[in-house]
Short mmCIF file of C-alpha atoms in Angstrom, two decimals:
data_model
loop_
_atom_site.label_atom_id
_atom_site.label_comp_id
_atom_site.label_asym_id
_atom_site.label_seq_id
_atom_site.Cartn_x
_atom_site.Cartn_y
_atom_site.Cartn_z
CA UNK A 1 -1.23 -64.20 -34.77
CA UNK A 2 -0.53 -65.61 -31.27
CA UNK A 3 -1.77 -68.38 -29.26
CA UNK A 4 -2.43 -68.11 -25.51
CA UNK A 5 -4.19 -70.02 -22.77
CA UNK A 6 -6.88 -68.61 -20.58
CA UNK A 7 -7.66 -70.47 -17.45
CA UNK A 8 -11.24 -70.50 -16.35
CA UNK A 9 -12.76 -70.56 -12.97
CA UNK A 10 -16.42 -71.37 -13.42
CA UNK A 11 -17.36 -71.77 -16.98
CA UNK A 12 -16.88 -74.96 -18.70
CA UNK A 13 -13.98 -74.64 -21.32
CA UNK A 14 -15.85 -76.72 -24.09
CA UNK A 15 -19.07 -74.72 -23.80
CA UNK A 16 -17.19 -71.36 -23.74
CA UNK A 17 -15.10 -72.30 -26.71
CA UNK A 18 -18.15 -73.22 -28.58
CA UNK A 19 -19.99 -69.90 -27.71
CA UNK A 20 -17.05 -67.78 -28.61
CA UNK A 21 -16.46 -69.60 -31.92
CA UNK A 22 -20.10 -68.80 -32.86
CA UNK A 23 -19.66 -65.20 -31.86
CA UNK A 24 -16.37 -65.20 -33.83
CA UNK A 25 -18.05 -66.68 -36.88
CA UNK A 26 -20.91 -64.26 -37.04
CA UNK A 27 -19.09 -61.04 -36.20
CA UNK A 28 -15.83 -61.11 -37.97
CA UNK A 29 -15.59 -57.24 -37.83
CA UNK A 30 -15.66 -57.24 -34.15
CA UNK A 31 -12.27 -59.11 -33.96
CA UNK A 32 -10.68 -57.41 -37.00
CA UNK A 33 -11.03 -53.78 -36.13
CA UNK A 34 -14.03 -53.31 -38.37
CA UNK A 35 -12.29 -54.47 -41.40
CA UNK A 36 -14.05 -57.27 -43.52
CA UNK A 37 -10.82 -59.14 -43.88
CA UNK A 38 -8.49 -60.15 -40.93
CA UNK A 39 -7.58 -62.86 -38.78
CA UNK A 40 -10.65 -64.60 -37.12
CA UNK A 41 -9.80 -66.06 -33.78
CA UNK A 42 -10.04 -69.58 -32.96
CA UNK A 43 -11.13 -71.19 -29.61
CA UNK A 44 -10.43 -74.77 -28.19
CA UNK A 45 -11.66 -75.91 -24.88
CA UNK A 46 -9.23 -78.04 -22.92
CA UNK A 47 -11.39 -80.08 -20.42
CA UNK A 48 -8.56 -81.55 -18.56
CA UNK A 49 -7.28 -78.05 -17.34
CA UNK A 50 -10.73 -76.18 -17.88
CA UNK A 51 -8.91 -73.74 -20.05
CA UNK A 52 -9.34 -71.98 -23.46
CA UNK A 53 -6.64 -71.98 -25.95
CA UNK A 54 -7.10 -68.99 -28.01
CA UNK A 55 -5.44 -68.18 -31.54
CA UNK A 56 -5.96 -64.63 -32.59
CA UNK A 57 -4.44 -61.37 -33.71
CA UNK A 58 -2.44 -59.64 -31.07
CA UNK A 59 -4.83 -56.59 -31.41
CA UNK A 60 -7.94 -58.63 -30.36
CA UNK A 61 -6.45 -60.41 -27.38
CA UNK A 62 -7.47 -57.71 -24.80
CA UNK A 63 -11.11 -57.65 -26.13
CA UNK A 64 -11.11 -61.49 -25.99
CA UNK A 65 -9.76 -61.57 -22.42
CA UNK A 66 -12.40 -59.13 -21.20
CA UNK A 67 -15.19 -61.02 -22.87
CA UNK A 68 -13.94 -64.32 -21.33
CA UNK A 69 -13.68 -62.74 -18.03
CA UNK A 70 -17.36 -61.33 -18.28
CA UNK A 71 -18.74 -64.91 -19.29
CA UNK A 72 -16.56 -66.85 -16.75
CA UNK A 73 -19.10 -66.53 -13.95
CA UNK A 74 -20.59 -68.95 -11.43
CA UNK A 75 -23.79 -70.38 -12.95
CA UNK A 76 -25.34 -70.74 -9.48
CA UNK A 77 -25.50 -66.92 -9.02
CA UNK A 78 -28.81 -65.28 -9.70
CA UNK A 79 -29.04 -63.40 -13.11
CA UNK A 80 -29.05 -59.69 -12.81
CA UNK A 81 -32.37 -57.91 -13.22
#
């Protein structure tokens, strides 16, 4: 298990941490390579720095970074159709 900080550009850290915590809680196999047991990631939003503090298995980190990147978008942009 390792902890890392992911700085955000547009998304609010507290909201994204809550969203990712819900995803992690509902989809354990997503983060554990399909196994029912494994390290479930934890997410904490730091409002002061607008960053996520992520604690997860090293094998899940790339997937988490990709998901954060996809979600860290400017809310003012129109939604794709």
